[in-house]
Rosetta silent file (secondary structure, phi, psi, omega in degrees, C-alpha in Angstrom):
SEQUENCE: MRYTGSDYKRSRRLGFSTLETGKELAKRPYGPGQHGNGRKKKPSEYGKQLVEKQKLEQMYGVNERQFRRLFMIARASDEVTGIAFFRILESRLDNLVYRMGFARSRRAARQLVNHGHITVNGSKVDIPSYLCKVGDKIAIKEGHELKVIKEALESKPASVGYVKVDADKKEGVFLRQPERKELPADINEAQVIEYYNRLL
SCORE:     score description
SCORE:     0.000 S_00000001
   1 L     0.000  134.224 -179.436  -14.474   28.309  -21.426 S_00000001
   2 L   -75.544  139.023  178.828  -17.393   26.809  -19.483 S_00000001
   3 L   -68.023  132.554 -178.471  -18.711   23.460  -20.721 S_00000001
   4 L  -123.895    8.687 -178.696  -22.187   23.815  -22.268 S_00000001
   5 L   -83.321 -160.379 -176.584  -22.801   20.296  -23.617 S_00000001
   6 L   -70.879  130.312  175.797  -24.723   17.360  -22.205 S_00000001
   7 H   -63.008  -36.645 -178.227  -24.336   16.708  -18.462 S_00000001
   8 H   -66.407  -45.313 -179.464  -24.865   13.008  -19.136 S_00000001
   9 H   -64.449  -40.632  178.855  -22.136   12.811  -21.790 S_00000001
  10 H   -62.591  -45.097 -179.269  -19.729   14.751  -19.583 S_00000001
  11 H   -64.577  -40.134  179.264  -20.378   12.488  -16.610 S_00000001
  12 H   -66.266  -36.788  178.980  -19.912    9.348  -18.681 S_00000001
  13 H   -64.335  -38.177 -179.013  -16.617   10.655  -20.053 S_00000001
  14 H   -86.130  -14.180 -175.360  -15.339   11.282  -16.536 S_00000001
  15 L    66.293   35.496 -172.282  -16.911    8.133  -15.041 S_00000001
  16 L  -153.466  135.778 -178.995  -18.374   10.377  -12.335 S_00000001
  17 L   -80.322  100.013  179.689  -21.835   11.812  -11.644 S_00000001
  18 L   -70.203  -18.951  177.016  -21.384   15.589  -11.897 S_00000001
  19 L   -88.240   -5.504  178.673  -25.079   15.961  -10.935 S_00000001
  20 L    63.259   22.025  178.854  -24.435   13.881   -7.782 S_00000001
  21 L  -110.064  -23.260 -177.144  -27.490   11.716   -8.522 S_00000001
  22 L    82.945   -6.037 -176.497  -25.846    8.789  -10.329 S_00000001
  23 H   -64.694  -33.147 -176.455  -28.571    8.905  -13.001 S_00000001
  24 H   -63.754  -28.211 -175.357  -26.112    9.775  -15.769 S_00000001
  25 H  -104.349   -2.779 -173.587  -24.241    6.495  -15.279 S_00000001
  26 H   -61.337  -45.675 -176.713  -27.158    4.216  -14.386 S_00000001
  27 L   -90.986  -32.921 -176.469  -27.850    2.921  -17.905 S_00000001
  28 L  -132.685   81.881 -177.125  -24.465    3.456  -19.539 S_00000001
  29 L   -80.555   47.439  178.746  -21.609    3.284  -17.011 S_00000001
  30 L  -149.585  169.224 -175.618  -18.978    3.840  -19.688 S_00000001
  31 L   -65.888  159.315  179.421  -17.644    6.675  -21.826 S_00000001
  32 L   -74.202  165.611  176.653  -19.576    8.213  -24.748 S_00000001
  33 L    89.999  170.818 -174.600  -18.913    7.376  -28.391 S_00000001
  34 L   -68.661  -19.966  179.813  -18.346    4.140  -30.261 S_00000001
  35 L  -104.537    9.952 -175.270  -15.193    3.344  -28.285 S_00000001
  36 L   -63.731  -26.057 -176.776  -16.617    4.289  -24.901 S_00000001
  37 L  -103.054   11.335 -178.440  -17.054    0.710  -23.782 S_00000001
  38 L   -88.091 -178.871  179.880  -13.675   -0.501  -25.004 S_00000001
  39 L   -72.510  138.102 -179.690  -10.439   -1.194  -23.176 S_00000001
  40 L  -110.955  148.312  174.578   -8.693    1.905  -21.869 S_00000001
  41 L   -70.939  148.978  177.030   -5.023    2.533  -21.351 S_00000001
  42 L   -66.891  125.160 -176.727   -3.914    2.885  -17.761 S_00000001
  43 L   -70.586  150.465  175.376   -3.742    6.638  -17.122 S_00000001
  44 L   -72.791  171.497  177.766   -0.505    8.312  -16.114 S_00000001
  45 H   -61.414  -40.681  177.584   -0.221   10.050  -12.747 S_00000001
  46 H   -62.961  -40.838  179.618   -0.728   13.363  -14.526 S_00000001
  47 H   -61.129  -40.651  177.879   -3.773   11.896  -16.285 S_00000001
  48 H   -63.342  -42.932 -179.918   -5.300   10.883  -12.940 S_00000001
  49 H   -63.745  -40.848  179.849   -4.701   14.364  -11.550 S_00000001
  50 H   -63.308  -42.889  179.813   -6.263   15.971  -14.608 S_00000001
  51 H   -63.128  -42.555  179.421   -9.394   13.809  -14.345 S_00000001
  52 H   -63.909  -39.127  176.959   -9.850   14.673  -10.649 S_00000001
  53 H   -63.243  -43.308 -178.765   -9.500   18.363  -11.482 S_00000001
  54 H   -66.593  -36.230  176.237  -12.064   18.038  -14.277 S_00000001
  55 H   -57.339  -52.038 -176.329  -14.501   16.216  -11.994 S_00000001
  56 H   -66.897  -44.247 -178.601  -14.413   19.043   -9.460 S_00000001
  57 H   -60.643  -45.046 -174.574  -14.326   21.798  -12.089 S_00000001
  58 H   -83.448  -27.364  175.489  -17.262   20.433  -14.050 S_00000001
  59 H   -62.844  -42.643 -178.972  -19.358   19.399  -11.073 S_00000001
  60 L   -88.506   -6.319  177.663  -19.379   23.000   -9.850 S_00000001
  61 L    66.938   39.801 -176.913  -19.534   24.446  -13.389 S_00000001
  62 L  -108.113  134.870  179.014  -16.476   26.654  -12.933 S_00000001
  63 L   -77.618  167.710 -172.774  -14.231   27.664  -15.819 S_00000001
  64 H   -59.467  -42.152 -177.954  -10.464   27.189  -15.647 S_00000001
  65 H   -63.347  -46.324  178.540   -9.614   30.824  -14.877 S_00000001
  66 H   -64.898  -41.227 -177.125  -12.081   30.992  -11.970 S_00000001
  67 H   -60.302  -45.077 -179.674  -11.066   27.543  -10.771 S_00000001
  68 H   -66.159  -39.272  179.596   -7.388   28.478  -10.555 S_00000001
  69 H   -62.162  -43.968  179.793   -8.224   31.762   -8.789 S_00000001
  70 H   -67.171  -34.833  176.906  -10.283   29.932   -6.158 S_00000001
  71 H   -62.741  -41.110 -179.838   -7.524   27.361   -5.723 S_00000001
  72 H   -65.025  -35.784  176.234   -5.030   30.156   -4.987 S_00000001
  73 H   -63.931  -44.374 -179.943   -7.409   31.574   -2.343 S_00000001
  74 H   -63.555  -40.645 -178.045   -7.663   28.107   -0.754 S_00000001
  75 H   -63.984  -32.400 -178.162   -3.888   27.650   -0.877 S_00000001
  76 H   -84.598   -6.713 -178.005   -3.349   30.930    0.962 S_00000001
  77 L   -78.914  169.404  179.414   -5.817   30.061    3.737 S_00000001
  78 L   -82.953   -9.549 -179.476   -4.917   28.643    7.151 S_00000001
  79 L   -83.576  167.735  170.676   -6.968   25.504    6.476 S_00000001
  80 L   -59.807  131.220 -171.243   -5.868   22.312    4.772 S_00000001
  81 H   -55.164  -43.271 -177.065   -5.883   23.304    1.086 S_00000001
  82 H   -60.941  -49.461 -178.498   -8.189   20.505   -0.079 S_00000001
  83 H   -71.061  -34.352  177.460  -10.990   21.153    2.399 S_00000001
  84 H   -62.629  -40.059  179.687  -10.571   24.934    2.033 S_00000001
  85 H   -64.352  -46.810  176.922  -11.003   24.565   -1.728 S_00000001
  86 H   -57.372  -45.592 -176.553  -14.151   22.487   -1.327 S_00000001
  87 H   -64.948  -36.325  176.861  -15.580   24.995    1.141 S_00000001
  88 H   -65.106  -45.143  179.113  -14.950   27.917   -1.208 S_00000001
  89 H   -62.119  -39.594  179.496  -16.674   26.081   -4.054 S_00000001
  90 H   -68.945  -23.891 -177.272  -19.610   25.229   -1.782 S_00000001
  91 L   -86.278   -3.134  174.803  -19.964   28.880   -0.735 S_00000001
  92 E   -61.178  143.020 -177.325  -20.590   30.061   -4.310 S_00000001
  93 H   -60.554  -43.433 -178.707  -24.075   31.535   -4.627 S_00000001
  94 H   -62.619  -36.379  178.546  -25.112   29.281   -7.518 S_00000001
  95 H   -66.675  -42.148 -178.975  -24.078   26.212   -5.526 S_00000001
  96 H   -68.729  -34.737  174.238  -26.028   27.295   -2.434 S_00000001
  97 H   -60.227  -41.292  177.246  -29.135   28.006   -4.540 S_00000001
  98 H   -67.619  -46.642 -178.676  -28.791   24.416   -5.786 S_00000001
  99 H   -61.915  -30.403 -179.849  -28.074   22.989   -2.314 S_00000001
 100 L   -81.552   -4.508  175.140  -31.178   24.722   -0.955 S_00000001
 101 L    86.447   12.285  178.887  -33.314   22.989   -3.574 S_00000001
 102 L   -79.366  -11.212  178.371  -34.381   26.090   -5.526 S_00000001
 103 L  -145.150  152.492 -177.000  -32.970   24.512   -8.705 S_00000001
 104 L   -84.054  -13.202  178.107  -32.518   20.940   -9.891 S_00000001
 105 L  -149.388  164.270  177.485  -28.953   21.474  -11.079 S_00000001
 106 H   -67.903  -31.234  177.958  -26.155   23.962  -10.618 S_00000001
 107 H   -63.808  -44.318  177.748  -26.603   25.016  -14.226 S_00000001
 108 H   -65.226  -36.187  178.399  -30.263   25.879  -13.538 S_00000001
 109 H   -64.629  -39.943  178.077  -29.188   27.656  -10.340 S_00000001
 110 H   -60.562  -39.518  179.514  -26.723   29.796  -12.330 S_00000001
 111 H   -64.912  -41.090  177.974  -29.556   30.847  -14.627 S_00000001
 112 H   -59.927  -43.420  179.872  -31.729   31.876  -11.678 S_00000001
 113 H   -67.117  -48.043 -178.880  -28.900   34.011  -10.312 S_00000001
 114 H   -57.216  -36.231 -176.336  -27.992   35.482  -13.720 S_00000001
 115 L   -87.365    6.987  172.841  -31.598   36.478  -14.370 S_00000001
 116 L    80.179   24.411 -177.829  -31.886   38.376  -11.085 S_00000001
 117 L   -90.795   -3.349 -172.074  -34.223   36.018   -9.214 S_00000001
 118 E  -117.624  140.055  173.513  -32.012   35.638   -6.116 S_00000001
 119 E  -119.101  150.995  172.882  -31.319   37.911   -3.153 S_00000001
 120 E  -122.986  118.054 -177.292  -28.628   37.674   -0.481 S_00000001
 121 L    53.804   38.087  175.005  -29.521   39.357    2.793 S_00000001
 122 L    89.063   -7.829 -179.102  -32.315   41.219    1.014 S_00000001
 123 E  -110.820  137.789  179.277  -30.237   42.584   -1.881 S_00000001
 124 E   -64.529  133.136  174.572  -30.359   41.256   -5.427 S_00000001
 125 L  -128.996  121.850 -177.764  -27.174   39.472   -6.465 S_00000001
 126 L  -115.120   27.552  179.002  -26.843   38.367  -10.095 S_00000001
 127 L  -113.897  106.957 -177.246  -23.286   37.004   -9.972 S_00000001
 128 L   -57.824  -30.764 -177.311  -23.249   33.177   -9.712 S_00000001
 129 L   -83.977    1.657  179.030  -19.651   33.151   -8.464 S_00000001
 130 L   -54.872  128.560 -178.949  -20.478   35.467   -5.539 S_00000001
 131 E   -91.697  115.596 -179.299  -18.952   33.923   -2.408 S_00000001
 132 L   -81.925  158.798  177.194  -21.437   33.801    0.460 S_00000001
 133 L  -110.089  154.730  175.992  -20.530   33.936    4.127 S_00000001
 134 L   -56.924  132.742 -177.833  -21.840   31.770    6.934 S_00000001
 135 L    99.939  -13.448  179.798  -25.057   33.365    8.197 S_00000001
 136 L   -66.358  139.883  175.934  -26.097   34.798    4.822 S_00000001
 137 E  -100.855  123.971 -178.437  -29.800   34.518    3.987 S_00000001
 138 E  -112.344  131.295 -175.077  -30.504   33.491    0.399 S_00000001
 139 E  -144.689  159.460  171.513  -34.010   33.904   -0.979 S_00000001
 140 E   -77.511  131.186 -178.125  -36.072   33.983   -4.135 S_00000001
 141 L   -58.107  135.844 -177.728  -36.765   37.610   -4.986 S_00000001
 142 L   -56.511  132.228 -179.456  -40.279   38.632   -3.990 S_00000001
 143 L    92.038   -5.715 -178.664  -42.704   38.369   -6.869 S_00000001
 144 L  -102.481   67.689 -178.416  -40.539   35.872   -8.780 S_00000001
 145 L   -87.500   80.007 -175.896  -42.785   32.809   -8.417 S_00000001
 146 L   -86.475  144.849  179.673  -41.285   30.706  -11.197 S_00000001
 147 H   -60.842  -39.373 -177.510  -42.595   27.302  -12.202 S_00000001
 148 H   -65.427  -33.203  178.181  -39.065   25.837  -12.303 S_00000001
 149 H   -70.563  -45.150  178.944  -38.449   26.855   -8.683 S_00000001
 150 H   -59.540  -44.655 -179.136  -41.784   25.393   -7.561 S_00000001
 151 H   -66.511  -38.059  179.011  -41.052   22.128   -9.390 S_00000001
 152 H   -63.014  -44.830 -179.965  -37.543   21.940   -7.942 S_00000001
 153 H   -67.909  -36.954 -179.885  -38.855   22.326   -4.385 S_00000001
 154 H   -70.079  -20.457  178.786  -41.675   19.858   -4.974 S_00000001
 155 L   -75.483   -3.434  178.340  -39.157   17.228   -6.113 S_00000001
 156 L    50.085   67.126  179.912  -37.959   17.194   -2.472 S_00000001
 157 L   -64.613  153.120  177.566  -34.215   17.393   -3.142 S_00000001
 158 L   -65.224  128.534 -178.335  -31.818   15.835   -0.655 S_00000001
 159 L   -92.185  157.987  176.878  -30.860   18.483    1.879 S_00000001
 160 L  -114.344  153.010 -172.163  -27.427   19.052    3.387 S_00000001
 161 L   -71.579  -13.370 -176.007  -26.772   19.863    7.026 S_00000001
 162 L   -96.144    6.425  170.728  -25.003   23.157    6.439 S_00000001
 163 E  -129.666  151.674  175.865  -28.039   24.955    4.994 S_00000001
 164 E  -122.645  130.825 -173.896  -31.491   25.528    6.472 S_00000001
 165 E  -124.938  136.206  170.477  -34.412   26.025    4.097 S_00000001
 166 E  -109.999   98.776 -175.006  -37.949   27.336    4.517 S_00000001
 167 L   -63.657  -34.309 -179.267  -39.629   26.044    1.346 S_00000001
 168 L   -66.155  -42.178  179.460  -42.830   28.006    1.996 S_00000001
 169 L   -84.710   -9.034 -177.639  -40.993   31.313    2.269 S_00000001
 170 L    54.630   53.314  176.820  -38.540   30.249   -0.462 S_00000001
 171 E  -148.400  158.957  179.480  -35.541   31.267    1.567 S_00000001
 172 E  -151.749  167.680 -179.146  -32.633   29.603    3.297 S_00000001
 173 E  -125.745  136.708  173.865  -29.618   30.287    5.482 S_00000001
 174 E   -81.368   97.176 -169.929  -26.010   29.214    4.999 S_00000001
 175 L   -73.227  -42.660 -174.225  -25.600   27.835    8.533 S_00000001
 176 L  -163.739  170.285  175.593  -21.967   26.698    8.601 S_00000001
 177 L   -73.709  143.425  179.339  -19.071   25.434    6.539 S_00000001
 178 L   -71.997  152.930  171.762  -19.455   21.819    5.376 S_00000001
 179 L   -88.492  157.302 -177.505  -17.377   18.989    6.796 S_00000001
 180 H   -58.939  -36.016 -177.810  -15.386   16.827    4.382 S_00000001
 181 H   -67.322  -15.083  179.128  -17.632   13.821    5.066 S_00000001
 182 H   -90.613   -2.834 -176.016  -20.607   15.821    3.757 S_00000001
 183 L  -107.687  163.814 -175.850  -18.936   16.394    0.381 S_00000001
 184 L   -50.809  122.942 -177.316  -18.495   14.013   -2.585 S_00000001
 185 L   -77.544  -24.081 -175.148  -16.397   11.048   -1.458 S_00000001
 186 L   -92.988   27.209  168.336  -15.396   10.002   -4.969 S_00000001
 187 L  -118.381  128.597  179.408  -13.279   13.086   -5.653 S_00000001
 188 L   -98.458   93.556 -175.966   -9.647   12.932   -4.577 S_00000001
 189 H   -65.851  -22.608  177.438   -8.815   16.563   -3.828 S_00000001
 190 H   -62.616  -34.015  177.804   -5.189   15.649   -3.088 S_00000001
 191 H   -67.893  -35.682  178.210   -4.799   14.857   -6.807 S_00000001
 192 H   -65.354  -42.016  178.668   -6.168   18.299   -7.675 S_00000001
 193 H   -62.905  -42.810  178.209   -3.624   19.914   -5.371 S_00000001
 194 H   -62.590  -38.315  179.032   -0.827   17.896   -6.972 S_00000001
 195 H   -58.052  -48.062 -178.331   -2.025   18.976  -10.417 S_00000001
 196 H   -75.108  -29.164  176.982   -1.677   22.653   -9.541 S_00000001
 197 H   -62.897  -28.343  176.166    1.557   22.143   -7.625 S_00000001
 198 H   -66.732  -32.516 -172.967    3.063   20.993  -10.938 S_00000001
 199 H   -91.443  -25.450 -172.428    2.065   24.282  -12.558 S_00000001
 200 L   -96.820    0.000    0.000    2.821   26.776   -9.795 S_00000001
């Protein structure tokens, strides 16, 4: 089941900014609840692996079933499993809509896709988990001039080198696969791999 609660509470529980802005932890860099600022037990190795999996899972807003399926695709690829997994997650349509600055969060990007506001290579795609290919052109559907999209673009989101965006035309291109150094440094993907290796 996909998490639908507060992004701030989720980030504080994990000790990690799932929005990649750091705002969730700026004022309260500790877990939610009355015991959030208390002493914590040292986590087991399994506990560490679980937390790293949850960081990645919740940052991209992917449920467990989808997450495991994408991990199996990454595991079967010729690339190093960790970087392959990251690249698959980054190629999801909802993530690229977010990376291109058409939405302020991945959750908002999923809504844009679900509601039919996004096209890929000129065709409407309303599946957030759709995996894009390098070279795909992603655009706001013509006639869908939404206030939330305009506000997202005007906030001048930080751009990434593997997408190119034309804010005036409200379209962008998935230029290339990201390098590991361009992805969140505070996620240990090796722990995620170990977590699934225990189960498979």
